[in-house]
CSV table of C-alpha atoms in Angstrom, one decimal:
chain,number,residue,atom,x,y,z
C,13,SER,CA,-25.4,-1.1,14.7
C,14,GLN,CA,-24.6,-4.3,16.5
C,15,GLN,CA,-21.1,-3.3,17.3
C,16,GLY,CA,-19.9,-3.9,20.8
C,17,GLU,CA,-18.6,-1.2,23.0
C,18,GLU,CA,-15.5,-1.5,25.1
C,19,ASP,CA,-14.2,0.6,27.9
C,20,PRO,CA,-11.8,2.0,28.7
C,21,GLN,CA,-10.5,2.8,25.3
C,22,ALA,CA,-7.0,3.0,26.7
C,23,LEU,CA,-5.5,1.8,30.0
C,24,SER,CA,-2.0,2.4,31.4
C,25,ILE,CA,-0.9,0.5,34.5
C,26,GLN,CA,2.3,-0.5,36.2
C,27,GLU,CA,3.7,-4.0,36.0
C,28,GLY,CA,2.2,-6.2,38.7
C,29,GLU,CA,-1.1,-4.4,38.8
C,30,ASN,CA,-4.4,-5.9,37.6
C,31,ALA,CA,-6.1,-4.7,34.4
C,32,THR,CA,-9.9,-4.8,33.8
C,33,MET,CA,-11.6,-4.3,30.5
C,34,ASN,CA,-15.3,-4.2,29.8
C,35,CYS,CA,-17.4,-5.1,26.8
C,36,SER,CA,-21.1,-4.4,26.2
C,37,TYR,CA,-23.2,-5.8,23.4
C,38,LYS,CA,-26.7,-5.2,22.0
C,39,THR,CA,-28.7,-8.4,21.6
C,40,SER,CA,-28.6,-12.1,22.6
C,41,ILE,CA,-25.4,-13.9,21.9
C,42,ASN,CA,-24.3,-17.5,21.4
C,43,ASN,CA,-20.8,-16.8,22.8
C,44,LEU,CA,-18.3,-14.1,23.4
C,45,GLN,CA,-14.6,-14.4,22.7
C,46,TRP,CA,-11.7,-12.2,23.8
C,47,TYR,CA,-8.6,-11.6,21.6
C,48,ARG,CA,-5.3,-9.9,22.0
C,49,GLN,CA,-3.6,-8.0,19.2
C,50,ASN,CA,-0.1,-6.6,19.2
C,51,SER,CA,0.3,-3.6,17.0
C,52,GLY,CA,-0.4,-4.5,13.3
C,53,ARG,CA,-0.2,-8.2,14.0
C,54,GLY,CA,-2.7,-11.1,14.1
C,55,LEU,CA,-5.4,-11.7,16.6
C,56,VAL,CA,-4.6,-14.2,19.3
C,57,HIS,CA,-7.5,-16.1,20.9
C,58,LEU,CA,-7.6,-15.8,24.7
C,59,ILE,CA,-10.9,-17.2,26.1
C,60,LEU,CA,-14.3,-18.2,24.8
C,61,ILE,CA,-17.3,-17.9,27.1
C,62,ARG,CA,-20.7,-19.3,26.2
C,63,SER,CA,-24.0,-17.6,26.9
C,64,ASN,CA,-24.8,-20.2,29.6
C,65,GLU,CA,-21.5,-19.6,31.4
C,66,ARG,CA,-20.8,-16.9,34.0
C,67,GLU,CA,-17.1,-17.1,34.5
C,68,LYS,CA,-14.0,-18.7,33.0
C,69,HIS,CA,-10.3,-18.7,33.9
C,70,SER,CA,-7.2,-19.3,31.9
C,71,GLY,CA,-3.9,-18.7,33.7
C,72,ARG,CA,-3.8,-15.0,34.7
C,73,LEU,CA,-7.0,-14.3,32.8
C,74,ARG,CA,-10.5,-14.2,34.2
C,75,VAL,CA,-13.6,-13.5,32.0
C,76,THR,CA,-17.1,-12.9,33.3
C,77,LEU,CA,-20.3,-12.7,31.4
C,78,ASP,CA,-23.5,-11.1,32.6
C,79,THR,CA,-26.2,-11.8,30.0
C,80,SER,CA,-28.8,-9.8,31.9
C,81,LYS,CA,-26.6,-6.7,31.5
C,82,LYS,CA,-25.3,-7.8,28.1
C,83,SER,CA,-21.8,-7.3,29.3
C,84,SER,CA,-18.5,-9.1,29.8
C,85,SER,CA,-15.3,-8.2,31.5
C,86,LEU,CA,-11.7,-9.4,31.1
C,87,LEU,CA,-9.4,-9.3,34.1
C,88,ILE,CA,-5.6,-9.7,33.7
C,89,THR,CA,-4.0,-10.2,37.0
C,90,ALA,CA,-0.3,-9.5,37.9
C,91,SER,CA,0.2,-7.8,34.5
C,92,ARG,CA,3.5,-7.9,32.7
C,93,ALA,CA,5.1,-5.6,30.1
C,94,ALA,CA,4.5,-8.3,27.6
C,95,ASP,CA,0.7,-7.9,28.1
C,96,THR,CA,0.9,-4.6,26.3
C,97,ALA,CA,-1.5,-4.9,23.4
C,98,SER,CA,-5.0,-4.1,22.2
C,99,TYR,CA,-7.7,-6.4,23.5
C,100,PHE,CA,-11.0,-7.0,21.7
C,101,CYS,CA,-14.2,-8.8,22.5
C,102,ALA,CA,-16.1,-10.4,19.7
C,103,MET,CA,-19.7,-11.5,19.9
C,104,LEU,CA,-21.4,-14.3,18.0
C,105,TYR,CA,-25.0,-13.1,17.9
C,106,SER,CA,-27.6,-15.9,18.2
C,107,GLY,CA,-28.6,-17.4,14.9
C,108,THR,CA,-25.8,-15.8,12.9
C,109,TYR,CA,-22.5,-16.9,11.5
C,110,LYS,CA,-20.8,-13.5,12.1
C,111,TYR,CA,-18.7,-12.2,14.9
C,112,ILE,CA,-19.0,-8.5,15.7
C,113,PHE,CA,-16.0,-7.0,17.4
C,114,GLY,CA,-16.0,-4.4,20.1
C,115,THR,CA,-14.1,-1.2,19.8
C,116,GLY,CA,-11.0,-2.5,21.7
C,117,THR,CA,-9.0,-1.5,24.7
C,118,ARG,CA,-5.4,-0.4,24.3
C,119,LEU,CA,-3.5,-1.7,27.3
C,120,LYS,CA,0.0,-0.4,28.2
C,121,VAL,CA,1.9,-2.0,31.0
C,122,LEU,CA,4.8,0.0,32.2
C,123,ALA,CA,7.9,-1.8,33.5
S,11,ALA,CA,-0.6,-27.5,15.7
S,12,ALA,CA,-1.7,-26.3,12.3
S,13,GLY,CA,-2.9,-22.7,12.0
S,14,VAL,CA,-4.8,-20.7,9.5
S,15,ILE,CA,-2.7,-19.8,6.5
S,16,GLN,CA,-3.2,-16.7,4.5
S,17,SER,CA,-1.4,-15.7,1.3
S,18,PRO,CA,0.0,-13.4,0.3
S,19,ARG,CA,1.1,-11.8,3.5
S,20,HIS,CA,1.7,-8.4,1.8
S,21,LEU,CA,0.2,-7.1,-1.4
S,22,ILE,CA,0.7,-3.8,-3.2
S,23,LYS,CA,-1.8,-2.8,-6.0
S,24,GLU,CA,-2.7,0.2,-8.0
S,25,LYS,CA,-6.1,1.8,-8.0
S,26,ARG,CA,-8.7,0.0,-10.1
S,27,GLU,CA,-6.6,-3.2,-10.1
S,28,THR,CA,-7.8,-6.6,-8.9
S,29,ALA,CA,-6.6,-8.6,-5.9
S,30,THR,CA,-7.2,-12.1,-4.8
S,31,LEU,CA,-6.5,-13.2,-1.2
S,32,LYS,CA,-6.4,-16.8,-0.2
S,33,CYS,CA,-7.1,-18.5,3.1
S,34,TYR,CA,-6.5,-22.1,4.2
S,35,PRO,CA,-8.4,-23.0,7.3
S,36,ILE,CA,-7.2,-25.3,10.1
S,37,PRO,CA,-7.8,-28.9,9.0
S,38,ARG,CA,-11.3,-30.2,9.6
S,39,HIS,CA,-12.6,-26.6,10.2
S,40,ASP,CA,-15.7,-26.1,8.1
S,41,THR,CA,-16.4,-22.4,8.7
S,42,VAL,CA,-14.4,-19.5,7.3
S,43,TYR,CA,-14.7,-15.8,8.1
S,44,TRP,CA,-13.2,-12.8,6.4
S,45,TYR,CA,-12.6,-9.5,8.2
S,46,GLN,CA,-11.2,-6.1,7.2
S,47,GLN,CA,-9.2,-4.0,9.7
S,48,GLY,CA,-8.3,-0.5,8.9
S,49,PRO,CA,-5.5,1.4,10.8
S,50,GLY,CA,-6.5,1.9,14.4
S,51,GLN,CA,-9.8,0.2,13.8
S,52,ASP,CA,-11.5,-2.9,15.1
S,53,PRO,CA,-11.9,-5.8,12.7
S,54,GLN,CA,-15.0,-5.5,10.5
S,55,PHE,CA,-16.8,-8.7,9.5
S,56,LEU,CA,-17.1,-9.1,5.7
S,57,ILE,CA,-18.5,-12.5,4.9
S,58,SER,CA,-18.5,-16.1,6.2
S,59,PHE,CA,-18.9,-19.6,4.7
S,60,TYR,CA,-20.1,-22.8,6.3
S,61,GLU,CA,-19.7,-26.1,4.5
S,62,LYS,CA,-18.8,-24.2,1.3
S,63,MET,CA,-22.0,-22.1,1.3
S,64,GLN,CA,-22.2,-18.4,2.1
S,65,SER,CA,-23.6,-18.2,5.6
S,66,ASP,CA,-23.6,-14.6,6.5
S,67,LYS,CA,-22.7,-11.3,5.1
S,68,GLY,CA,-21.5,-8.0,6.6
S,69,SER,CA,-20.3,-4.7,5.2
S,70,ILE,CA,-18.7,-6.2,2.2
S,71,PRO,CA,-18.6,-3.9,-0.9
S,72,ASP,CA,-20.2,-5.2,-4.1
S,73,ARG,CA,-16.8,-5.0,-5.7
S,74,PHE,CA,-15.7,-7.8,-3.4
S,75,SER,CA,-16.7,-11.4,-3.8
S,76,ALA,CA,-15.7,-14.6,-2.0
S,77,GLN,CA,-16.1,-18.3,-2.1
S,78,GLN,CA,-15.2,-21.5,-0.3
S,79,PHE,CA,-14.0,-24.4,-2.3
S,80,SER,CA,-14.4,-28.1,-2.0
S,81,ASP,CA,-11.2,-28.4,0.0
S,82,TYR,CA,-12.5,-25.7,2.4
S,83,HIS,CA,-10.0,-23.1,1.4
S,84,SER,CA,-11.5,-19.7,0.6
S,85,GLU,CA,-10.6,-16.8,-1.7
S,86,LEU,CA,-11.6,-13.1,-1.4
S,87,ASN,CA,-11.6,-11.4,-4.8
S,88,MET,CA,-11.4,-7.6,-4.8
S,89,SER,CA,-11.9,-5.6,-8.0
S,90,SER,CA,-11.7,-2.0,-8.9
S,91,LEU,CA,-9.5,-1.4,-5.9
S,92,GLU,CA,-9.8,2.0,-4.1
S,93,LEU,CA,-7.4,3.8,-1.8
S,94,GLY,CA,-9.8,3.1,1.0
S,95,ASP,CA,-9.4,-0.7,0.6
S,96,SER,CA,-5.9,-0.5,2.1
S,97,ALA,CA,-6.2,-2.5,5.2
S,98,LEU,CA,-5.3,-5.7,7.0
S,99,TYR,CA,-7.5,-8.6,5.8
S,100,PHE,CA,-7.9,-11.5,8.2
S,101,CYS,CA,-9.3,-14.9,7.6
S,102,ALA,CA,-10.5,-17.0,10.5
S,103,SER,CA,-11.8,-20.5,10.8
S,104,SER,CA,-13.8,-22.5,13.2
S,105,LEU,CA,-15.7,-25.8,13.5
S,106,GLY,CA,-19.4,-26.0,13.4
S,107,GLY,CA,-20.6,-22.6,12.1
S,108,HIS,CA,-23.1,-20.9,14.4
S,109,ARG,CA,-22.5,-23.5,17.2
S,110,GLY,CA,-19.9,-21.0,18.1
S,111,GLU,CA,-16.6,-22.9,18.6
S,112,THR,CA,-13.4,-21.1,19.0
S,113,GLN,CA,-12.5,-18.9,16.0
S,114,TYR,CA,-8.8,-18.9,15.1
S,115,PHE,CA,-7.3,-16.1,13.0
S,116,GLY,CA,-4.7,-16.2,10.4
S,117,PRO,CA,-1.7,-13.8,10.3
S,118,GLY,CA,-3.5,-11.5,7.9
S,119,THR,CA,-2.8,-10.0,4.4
S,120,ARG,CA,-1.7,-6.4,4.4
S,121,LEU,CA,-3.1,-4.7,1.3
S,122,LEU,CA,-1.8,-1.4,0.2
S,123,VAL,CA,-3.5,0.3,-2.7
S,124,LEU,CA,-1.6,3.1,-4.3
């Protein structure tokens, strides 16, 4: 299976703390995208990082990519209660037109 | 900015019935993807189209078929529905196929099979 793995599966933190989620994948990728999903709702795009990039920032979000370890991480700094959601990575494997999602991390930020 | 449009947003069907889900990609986007997400699960890739041709296929049952039309909208046809088909169905669009531009998701169609 090409499915990506994410850890932790669930994470509970206090407002103001940082949250880090990790994603690992199996074979070479074209890019990796991170999404947020509130319960039963749509998937909101957060950041795209390409295979030749190592780090990207967007506001309080920081994404890193280590192609040698086939892994990526999403860091949310100074978390807020509104960040409570599930976070998914999705990999576009090289030479394909399909994104394979990771298993997701459920983040709960306590006020 | 225009987003991906999906219709209907909710659908209730009986077992063995047929359903058609529609997706209207962001204007100028040439690639459409379909995903199925069961309760508490991650989205599972079903099928994708690039420039109106099927470009990749995932775990899509033979009972399902899809196509992309000349105006780039796409339809997912589901026949002989089973209880296990109850799920959220997402459509996403992007520009440039396997070049890997940002993939934007629609709000989803929630299908309930009774």
